[in-house]
Amino acid sequence: MPLTAASSAREILTGLHDVMAARGNAQSKLDKVVDLIAEAMASEVCSIYLLRDNKLELFATHGLRKEAVHVTRLAMGEGLVGTIAEEGRILNLDEAASHAQFVYRPETGEERYHSFAGVPIVRLENPIGVLAVQHAEPRRYEDVEIEALQTVAMVLSEMIAAARLTDGSRRGTRRDAGPLRISGLKLVAGMAKGVAVFHEPRVVVEHTVAEDTEAERARVYAAFRRMREQIDTMTREAEFGTVGEHQEILETYRMFAYDEGWSRRINEAIDSGLTAEAAIERVQQRTRARMREIDDPLLAERMHDLEDLSNRLLRIVSGRMGTAAQTGLARDTVLIARNLGPAELLEYDRRRLKGVLLEEGSLTAHMTIVARAMGVPVVGRLSDVRHSVNEGELVLVDGDNGSAIIRPNRPLATGFDHRMAMSNKRRAEYAVSRSLPAVTTDGVAISVMVNAGLAEDAASLELTGADGIGLFRTEFQFLVSATLPGRERQQRLYSKVLESAGDRPVVFRTVDIGGDKALPYLSDARDKAENPAMGWRALRLSLDRSTLMRAQARALIEASAGGVLRVMFPMISEPWEYEQARKLFEEQVEWARHAKRKLPARVEFGAMLEVPALAEMLDQLLPRIDFLSIGTNDLTQFLFAADRADPRLAERYDWLSPAILRFLKRVIVAARAADVPVRLCGEMGGRPLEAMALIGLGADGLSITPAAVGPVKAMIRSLDAAAVRARLAQLLDKPPRDMRKTLSDWARRHRVAIG
Ligand code: PEP
Ligand code: MG
């Protein structure tokens, strides 16, 4: 029997290497392989089963009857071999016949053998065959022998794939060849079609047997070092959200990245004769197999993290770094990722990026807001989507229903095309209502503006049918720049936006950086915040970095020369912060006056209400502002103490909860009493039912995502404002158990077009 896993595997690997390099057809090579393994492992039987026509066919054997070769065939899940392939697990039995799944195949003559061990042969996480050994003596195989078998199976998979011996197109796992429908959370509406592209491309291990073990070891060491550096940098950047990964995931990454056990196992696999890539993959396969035996959802989550990291290590070691954005998109694409940051998304070519499927994601994360602005449908919370689809396969994204179809067959694709045409038609109908005035049936005019952040958004303002831009997120320019945009660059953008908007008002929001919007060139390793959304962000950062704010003020003032400058400040927590920001702007106006620059005809100052504490200070604030804009994305995360970017909380609290509606009502009533226009600019206002409730609370206007203008206007034009106000007042007095349902029933009864 072999001494150690490494030495026995290496001995077989050296032999395999020679067999693979020699001339001859695939069958004769497989015949040699089984002899070689049987001999090296002193095993009486060694057999290779490969998946062909969706059956596991005995392709080569040492020890079983030769007549059984290409005759014995087992379905996936049938017998011991079928079980190993289907479940992707190892079986190690001292008495094969006593296993529940055992089936007897007389043509093989295997009745003499008692012990049995088999491991799956895997390619790209899909089983393509089984490698099995058998013995007459009833005993379990040692761990080292199983390890050696697994290593050999890995090398065999390379040889089998190269010889195209199996039907790679029909696989028996979740990443099946058949169509797959998956459902998640609708993040951005719309329908799209494209081929799957992984944001972080997967690496296919091509060479498994090492030429020079020491060189492979050095490559893995270097890759580990590089990966650790990357994780450390990502952890720092995550506080500002340039990368899509969540803080908690990064902590787990760090834990694994520095885990000695993991690097030791990879090292041992290299000792057994594998290349660096194959060793990483081999350890990953072993971990996957172990995980299948432990049924623990928490551990499974962690496993995803280790998978990610293992893929990252593979990409580093094989020199295939960089995201798909860097490689460029060749065709209409549906991007597949665990999560994305807003800056990562903006790197993609807008013309080719048709849709996004995420394992995580939440409605108000900035990545979602950016995708909405780009008009790219997104479905989130699709657990395991990265393991359900192969690169290059066709994917249909139904952002309207929060689902996707992978590898559609003809009827599914036709059905989808039909729905897509309907959806486009509905959109075209909305396009008609887009240009109609937003006036309720009882004559209340609601201002419907859009949220924007890029020059292109402003250029398409005309098409949206909106009354103006109610929120221009100036930080987007900062997010898409590699370096801090200076005053002149900012001014050019603002002038362009104002020019495109023409007579329509534009409300500029001063930069809201920090939170989930990071700027690598502004971040500071010392600024480590436990909770960035509540940290040093937005106005807090701007007031402390007054040079930055002064430059922005100057750019806005000069761009608005001769017109009206409307500016508002994000994340005001106390009135003094507003006062200080306003003073800074007023000083810049004075400076421009002195410098004999052309001035804006008027400056209107607004406050964003996003921090609940400010609601308690409205009596102080309202007399000092020209308008109030409620940012419900942040406000609701603070009211419910629920991180807006945390996918686990994405559906937990409802915007239509009485707590939120009561809070908003109080603010709206106070603003109206002080004669201060009050608008809402969070994502909430872009949903017809929510917008109906907001009008019911007395909001004067909404600033919403451009695609929502049509549906929201259609809702407004079918709504009796007085009736919804009266109904909502009753409902807030005595809240029903399910406010959403009660409101939507009411809307349907009153024929309000809530979609
Ligand atoms: C908000 O918080 O509601 C808002 C509009 O600002 P942002 O989403 O950019 O934080
Ligand atoms: Mg906000």
mmCIF file with all atom_site columns, N, CA, C and O and ligand atoms in Angstrom, residues 364 366 369 451 471 473 475-476 509 512 516-517 537 568 570-571 608-610 629-635 644 681-683, ligand 1:
data_model
loop_
_atom_site.group_PDB
_atom_site.id
_atom_site.type_symbol
_atom_site.label_atom_id
_atom_site.label_alt_id
_atom_site.label_comp_id
_atom_site.label_asym_id
_atom_site.label_entity_id
_atom_site.label_seq_id
_atom_site.pdbx_PDB_ins_code
_atom_site.Cartn_x
_atom_site.Cartn_y
_atom_site.Cartn_z
_atom_site.occupancy
_atom_site.B_iso_or_equiv
_atom_site.pdbx_formal_charge
_atom_site.auth_seq_id
_atom_site.auth_comp_id
_atom_site.auth_asym_id
_atom_site.auth_atom_id
_atom_site.pdbx_PDB_model_num
ATOM   1   N N  . THR A 1 364 ? -32.085 49.949 -2.793  1.00 0.00 ? 364 THR A N  1
ATOM   2   C CA . THR A 1 364 ? -31.616 51.328 -2.699  1.00 0.00 ? 364 THR A CA 1
ATOM   3   C C  . THR A 1 364 ? -30.095 51.424 -2.657  1.00 0.00 ? 364 THR A C  1
ATOM   4   O O  . THR A 1 364 ? -29.566 52.488 -2.387  1.00 0.00 ? 364 THR A O  1
ATOM   5   N N  . HIS A 1 366 ? -26.497 51.982 -4.142  1.00 0.00 ? 366 HIS A N  1
ATOM   6   C CA . HIS A 1 366 ? -26.196 52.906 -5.238  1.00 0.00 ? 366 HIS A CA 1
ATOM   7   C C  . HIS A 1 366 ? -25.954 52.215 -6.567  1.00 0.00 ? 366 HIS A C  1
ATOM   8   O O  . HIS A 1 366 ? -26.222 52.763 -7.617  1.00 0.00 ? 366 HIS A O  1
ATOM   9   N N  . ILE A 1 369 ? -29.231 52.086 -8.100  1.00 0.00 ? 369 ILE A N  1
ATOM   10  C CA . ILE A 1 369 ? -29.650 53.412 -8.569  1.00 0.00 ? 369 ILE A CA 1
ATOM   11  C C  . ILE A 1 369 ? -28.946 53.744 -9.887  1.00 0.00 ? 369 ILE A C  1
ATOM   12  O O  . ILE A 1 369 ? -29.558 54.247 -10.827 1.00 0.00 ? 369 ILE A O  1
ATOM   13  N N  . ASN A 1 451 ? -34.383 62.027 -11.192 1.00 0.00 ? 451 ASN A N  1
ATOM   14  C CA . ASN A 1 451 ? -33.064 61.966 -10.563 1.00 0.00 ? 451 ASN A CA 1
ATOM   15  C C  . ASN A 1 451 ? -32.044 61.685 -11.661 1.00 0.00 ? 451 ASN A C  1
ATOM   16  O O  . ASN A 1 451 ? -32.297 60.883 -12.551 1.00 0.00 ? 451 ASN A O  1
ATOM   17  N N  . LEU A 1 471 ? -33.102 65.961 -8.504  1.00 0.00 ? 471 LEU A N  1
ATOM   18  C CA . LEU A 1 471 ? -31.905 65.562 -7.757  1.00 0.00 ? 471 LEU A CA 1
ATOM   19  C C  . LEU A 1 471 ? -30.820 65.255 -8.772  1.00 0.00 ? 471 LEU A C  1
ATOM   20  O O  . LEU A 1 471 ? -30.932 64.285 -9.532  1.00 0.00 ? 471 LEU A O  1
ATOM   21  N N  . ARG A 1 473 ? -27.190 64.081 -8.753  1.00 0.00 ? 473 ARG A N  1
ATOM   22  C CA . ARG A 1 473 ? -26.198 63.547 -7.810  1.00 0.00 ? 473 ARG A CA 1
ATOM   23  C C  . ARG A 1 473 ? -24.799 63.906 -8.324  1.00 0.00 ? 473 ARG A C  1
ATOM   24  O O  . ARG A 1 473 ? -24.233 63.184 -9.140  1.00 0.00 ? 473 ARG A O  1
ATOM   25  N N  . GLU A 1 475 ? -21.983 63.632 -7.163  1.00 0.00 ? 475 GLU A N  1
ATOM   26  C CA . GLU A 1 475 ? -20.858 62.735 -6.853  1.00 0.00 ? 475 GLU A CA 1
ATOM   27  C C  . GLU A 1 475 ? -20.604 61.701 -7.942  1.00 0.00 ? 475 GLU A C  1
ATOM   28  O O  . GLU A 1 475 ? -19.545 61.107 -7.995  1.00 0.00 ? 475 GLU A O  1
ATOM   29  N N  . PHE A 1 476 ? -21.592 61.485 -8.842  1.00 0.00 ? 476 PHE A N  1
ATOM   30  C CA . PHE A 1 476 ? -21.358 60.491 -9.888  1.00 0.00 ? 476 PHE A CA 1
ATOM   31  C C  . PHE A 1 476 ? -20.148 60.859 -10.742 1.00 0.00 ? 476 PHE A C  1
ATOM   32  O O  . PHE A 1 476 ? -19.395 60.008 -11.163 1.00 0.00 ? 476 PHE A O  1
ATOM   33  N N  . ARG A 1 509 ? -27.307 68.545 -6.085  1.00 0.00 ? 509 ARG A N  1
ATOM   34  C CA . ARG A 1 509 ? -26.986 68.164 -4.708  1.00 0.00 ? 509 ARG A CA 1
ATOM   35  C C  . ARG A 1 509 ? -25.472 68.156 -4.580  1.00 0.00 ? 509 ARG A C  1
ATOM   36  O O  . ARG A 1 509 ? -24.786 67.571 -5.429  1.00 0.00 ? 509 ARG A O  1
ATOM   37  N N  . ASP A 1 512 ? -22.167 63.725 -2.342  1.00 0.00 ? 512 ASP A N  1
ATOM   38  C CA . ASP A 1 512 ? -22.473 62.791 -1.254  1.00 0.00 ? 512 ASP A CA 1
ATOM   39  C C  . ASP A 1 512 ? -21.520 61.616 -1.434  1.00 0.00 ? 512 ASP A C  1
ATOM   40  O O  . ASP A 1 512 ? -21.874 60.610 -2.034  1.00 0.00 ? 512 ASP A O  1
ATOM   41  N N  . ASP A 1 516 ? -21.783 54.066 0.692   1.00 0.00 ? 516 ASP A N  1
ATOM   42  C CA . ASP A 1 516 ? -21.460 53.053 -0.310  1.00 0.00 ? 516 ASP A CA 1
ATOM   43  C C  . ASP A 1 516 ? -20.942 53.687 -1.598  1.00 0.00 ? 516 ASP A C  1
ATOM   44  O O  . ASP A 1 516 ? -20.915 53.053 -2.642  1.00 0.00 ? 516 ASP A O  1
ATOM   45  N N  . LYS A 1 517 ? -20.518 54.944 -1.532  1.00 0.00 ? 517 LYS A N  1
ATOM   46  C CA . LYS A 1 517 ? -19.926 55.591 -2.712  1.00 0.00 ? 517 LYS A CA 1
ATOM   47  C C  . LYS A 1 517 ? -18.503 56.037 -2.375  1.00 0.00 ? 517 LYS A C  1
ATOM   48  O O  . LYS A 1 517 ? -18.291 57.090 -1.789  1.00 0.00 ? 517 LYS A O  1
ATOM   49  N N  . ARG A 1 537 ? -19.492 61.070 5.909   1.00 0.00 ? 537 ARG A N  1
ATOM   50  C CA . ARG A 1 537 ? -19.903 61.085 4.502   1.00 0.00 ? 537 ARG A CA 1
ATOM   51  C C  . ARG A 1 537 ? -20.683 62.363 4.207   1.00 0.00 ? 537 ARG A C  1
ATOM   52  O O  . ARG A 1 537 ? -21.038 63.118 5.105   1.00 0.00 ? 537 ARG A O  1
ATOM   53  N N  . MET A 1 568 ? -28.814 71.854 -3.070  1.00 0.00 ? 568 MET A N  1
ATOM   54  C CA . MET A 1 568 ? -29.226 71.306 -1.763  1.00 0.00 ? 568 MET A CA 1
ATOM   55  C C  . MET A 1 568 ? -28.120 70.445 -1.175  1.00 0.00 ? 568 MET A C  1
ATOM   56  O O  . MET A 1 568 ? -27.207 70.010 -1.885  1.00 0.00 ? 568 MET A O  1
ATOM   57  N N  . PRO A 1 570 ? -26.797 67.192 1.210   1.00 0.00 ? 570 PRO A N  1
ATOM   58  C CA . PRO A 1 570 ? -27.210 65.855 1.668   1.00 0.00 ? 570 PRO A CA 1
ATOM   59  C C  . PRO A 1 570 ? -26.831 65.577 3.121   1.00 0.00 ? 570 PRO A C  1
ATOM   60  O O  . PRO A 1 570 ? -25.844 66.134 3.615   1.00 0.00 ? 570 PRO A O  1
ATOM   61  N N  . MET A 1 571 ? -27.617 64.742 3.763   1.00 0.00 ? 571 MET A N  1
ATOM   62  C CA . MET A 1 571 ? -27.285 64.223 5.102   1.00 0.00 ? 571 MET A CA 1
ATOM   63  C C  . MET A 1 571 ? -27.103 65.322 6.153   1.00 0.00 ? 571 MET A C  1
ATOM   64  O O  . MET A 1 571 ? -26.167 65.275 6.953   1.00 0.00 ? 571 MET A O  1
ATOM   65  N N  . MET A 1 608 ? -31.834 68.480 2.323   1.00 0.00 ? 608 MET A N  1
ATOM   66  C CA . MET A 1 608 ? -32.338 67.117 2.188   1.00 0.00 ? 608 MET A CA 1
ATOM   67  C C  . MET A 1 608 ? -32.658 66.608 3.574   1.00 0.00 ? 608 MET A C  1
ATOM   68  O O  . MET A 1 608 ? -31.858 66.770 4.502   1.00 0.00 ? 608 MET A O  1
ATOM   69  N N  . LEU A 1 609 ? -33.828 66.026 3.707   1.00 0.00 ? 609 LEU A N  1
ATOM   70  C CA . LEU A 1 609 ? -34.148 65.424 4.993   1.00 0.00 ? 609 LEU A CA 1
ATOM   71  C C  . LEU A 1 609 ? -33.926 63.922 4.857   1.00 0.00 ? 609 LEU A C  1
ATOM   72  O O  . LEU A 1 609 ? -34.694 63.221 4.205   1.00 0.00 ? 609 LEU A O  1
ATOM   73  N N  . GLU A 1 610 ? -32.821 63.486 5.420   1.00 0.00 ? 610 GLU A N  1
ATOM   74  C CA . GLU A 1 610 ? -32.450 62.066 5.323   1.00 0.00 ? 610 GLU A CA 1
ATOM   75  C C  . GLU A 1 610 ? -32.128 61.494 6.691   1.00 0.00 ? 610 GLU A C  1
ATOM   76  O O  . GLU A 1 610 ? -32.079 60.288 6.879   1.00 0.00 ? 610 GLU A O  1
ATOM   77  N N  . SER A 1 629 ? -36.265 68.523 0.431   1.00 0.00 ? 629 SER A N  1
ATOM   78  C CA . SER A 1 629 ? -36.302 67.321 -0.387  1.00 0.00 ? 629 SER A CA 1
ATOM   79  C C  . SER A 1 629 ? -36.067 66.118 0.533   1.00 0.00 ? 629 SER A C  1
ATOM   80  O O  . SER A 1 629 ? -35.042 66.058 1.216   1.00 0.00 ? 629 SER A O  1
ATOM   81  N N  . ILE A 1 630 ? -37.027 65.209 0.552   1.00 0.00 ? 630 ILE A N  1
ATOM   82  C CA . ILE A 1 630 ? -36.902 64.075 1.479   1.00 0.00 ? 630 ILE A CA 1
ATOM   83  C C  . ILE A 1 630 ? -36.221 62.919 0.758   1.00 0.00 ? 630 ILE A C  1
ATOM   84  O O  . ILE A 1 630 ? -36.715 62.438 -0.272  1.00 0.00 ? 630 ILE A O  1
ATOM   85  N N  . GLY A 1 631 ? -35.095 62.493 1.295   1.00 0.00 ? 631 GLY A N  1
ATOM   86  C CA . GLY A 1 631 ? -34.359 61.370 0.700   1.00 0.00 ? 631 GLY A CA 1
ATOM   87  C C  . GLY A 1 631 ? -34.737 60.106 1.450   1.00 0.00 ? 631 GLY A C  1
ATOM   88  O O  . GLY A 1 631 ? -34.143 59.768 2.471   1.00 0.00 ? 631 GLY A O  1
ATOM   89  N N  . THR A 1 632 ? -35.729 59.396 0.918   1.00 0.00 ? 632 THR A N  1
ATOM   90  C CA . THR A 1 632 ? -36.242 58.250 1.681   1.00 0.00 ? 632 THR A CA 1
ATOM   91  C C  . THR A 1 632 ? -35.303 57.052 1.679   1.00 0.00 ? 632 THR A C  1
ATOM   92  O O  . THR A 1 632 ? -35.463 56.154 2.503   1.00 0.00 ? 632 THR A O  1
ATOM   93  N N  . ASN A 1 633 ? -34.328 57.026 0.766   1.00 0.00 ? 633 ASN A N  1
ATOM   94  C CA . ASN A 1 633 ? -33.410 55.876 0.774   1.00 0.00 ? 633 ASN A CA 1
ATOM   95  C C  . ASN A 1 633 ? -32.635 55.858 2.083   1.00 0.00 ? 633 ASN A C  1
ATOM   96  O O  . ASN A 1 633 ? -32.577 54.842 2.777   1.00 0.00 ? 633 ASN A O  1
ATOM   97  N N  . ASP A 1 634 ? -32.047 57.008 2.391   1.00 0.00 ? 634 ASP A N  1
ATOM   98  C CA . ASP A 1 634 ? -31.300 57.067 3.642   1.00 0.00 ? 634 ASP A CA 1
ATOM   99  C C  . ASP A 1 634 ? -32.241 57.167 4.838   1.00 0.00 ? 634 ASP A C  1
ATOM   100 O O  . ASP A 1 634 ? -32.042 56.511 5.854   1.00 0.00 ? 634 ASP A O  1
ATOM   101 N N  . LEU A 1 635 ? -33.273 58.000 4.677   1.00 0.00 ? 635 LEU A N  1
ATOM   102 C CA . LEU A 1 635 ? -34.172 58.204 5.815   1.00 0.00 ? 635 LEU A CA 1
ATOM   103 C C  . LEU A 1 635 ? -34.730 56.878 6.332   1.00 0.00 ? 635 LEU A C  1
ATOM   104 O O  . LEU A 1 635 ? -34.728 56.612 7.531   1.00 0.00 ? 635 LEU A O  1
ATOM   105 N N  . ARG A 1 644 ? -29.246 49.990 4.033   1.00 0.00 ? 644 ARG A N  1
ATOM   106 C CA . ARG A 1 644 ? -29.922 49.951 2.737   1.00 0.00 ? 644 ARG A CA 1
ATOM   107 C C  . ARG A 1 644 ? -29.209 49.057 1.736   1.00 0.00 ? 644 ARG A C  1
ATOM   108 O O  . ARG A 1 644 ? -29.792 48.657 0.736   1.00 0.00 ? 644 ARG A O  1
ATOM   109 N N  . CYS A 1 681 ? -37.311 62.580 -3.050  1.00 0.00 ? 681 CYS A N  1
ATOM   110 C CA . CYS A 1 681 ? -36.398 62.179 -4.131  1.00 0.00 ? 681 CYS A CA 1
ATOM   111 C C  . CYS A 1 681 ? -35.798 60.784 -3.933  1.00 0.00 ? 681 CYS A C  1
ATOM   112 O O  . CYS A 1 681 ? -34.847 60.420 -4.599  1.00 0.00 ? 681 CYS A O  1
ATOM   113 N N  . GLY A 1 682 ? -36.375 59.993 -3.040  1.00 0.00 ? 682 GLY A N  1
ATOM   114 C CA . GLY A 1 682 ? -35.858 58.623 -2.871  1.00 0.00 ? 682 GLY A CA 1
ATOM   115 C C  . GLY A 1 682 ? -36.471 57.699 -3.919  1.00 0.00 ? 682 GLY A C  1
ATOM   116 O O  . GLY A 1 682 ? -37.403 58.081 -4.643  1.00 0.00 ? 682 GLY A O  1
ATOM   117 N N  . GLU A 1 683 ? -35.968 56.486 -3.982  1.00 0.00 ? 683 GLU A N  1
ATOM   118 C CA . GLU A 1 683 ? -36.456 55.509 -4.969  1.00 0.00 ? 683 GLU A CA 1
ATOM   119 C C  . GLU A 1 683 ? -37.945 55.194 -4.774  1.00 0.00 ? 683 GLU A C  1
ATOM   120 O O  . GLU A 1 683 ? -38.633 54.794 -5.699  1.00 0.00 ? 683 GLU A O  1
HETATM 121 C C1 . PEP B 2 .   ? -31.818 59.293 -0.543  1.00 0.00 ? 1   PEP B C1 1
HETATM 122 O O1 . PEP B 2 .   ? -31.071 58.965 0.385   1.00 0.00 ? 1   PEP B O1 1
HETATM 123 O O2 . PEP B 2 .   ? -33.030 59.031 -0.557  1.00 0.00 ? 1   PEP B O2 1
HETATM 124 C C2 . PEP B 2 .   ? -31.282 59.991 -1.709  1.00 0.00 ? 1   PEP B C2 1
HETATM 125 C C3 . PEP B 2 .   ? -32.083 60.436 -2.648  1.00 0.00 ? 1   PEP B C3 1
HETATM 126 O O3 . PEP B 2 .   ? -29.931 60.118 -1.812  1.00 0.00 ? 1   PEP B O3 1
HETATM 127 P P1 . PEP B 2 .   ? -28.949 58.915 -2.204  1.00 0.00 ? 1   PEP B P1 1
HETATM 128 O O4 . PEP B 2 .   ? -29.794 57.772 -2.659  1.00 0.00 ? 1   PEP B O4 1
HETATM 129 O O5 . PEP B 2 .   ? -28.056 59.411 -3.259  1.00 0.00 ? 1   PEP B O5 1
HETATM 130 O O6 . PEP B 2 .   ? -28.262 58.657 -0.908  1.00 0.00 ? 1   PEP B O6 1
#
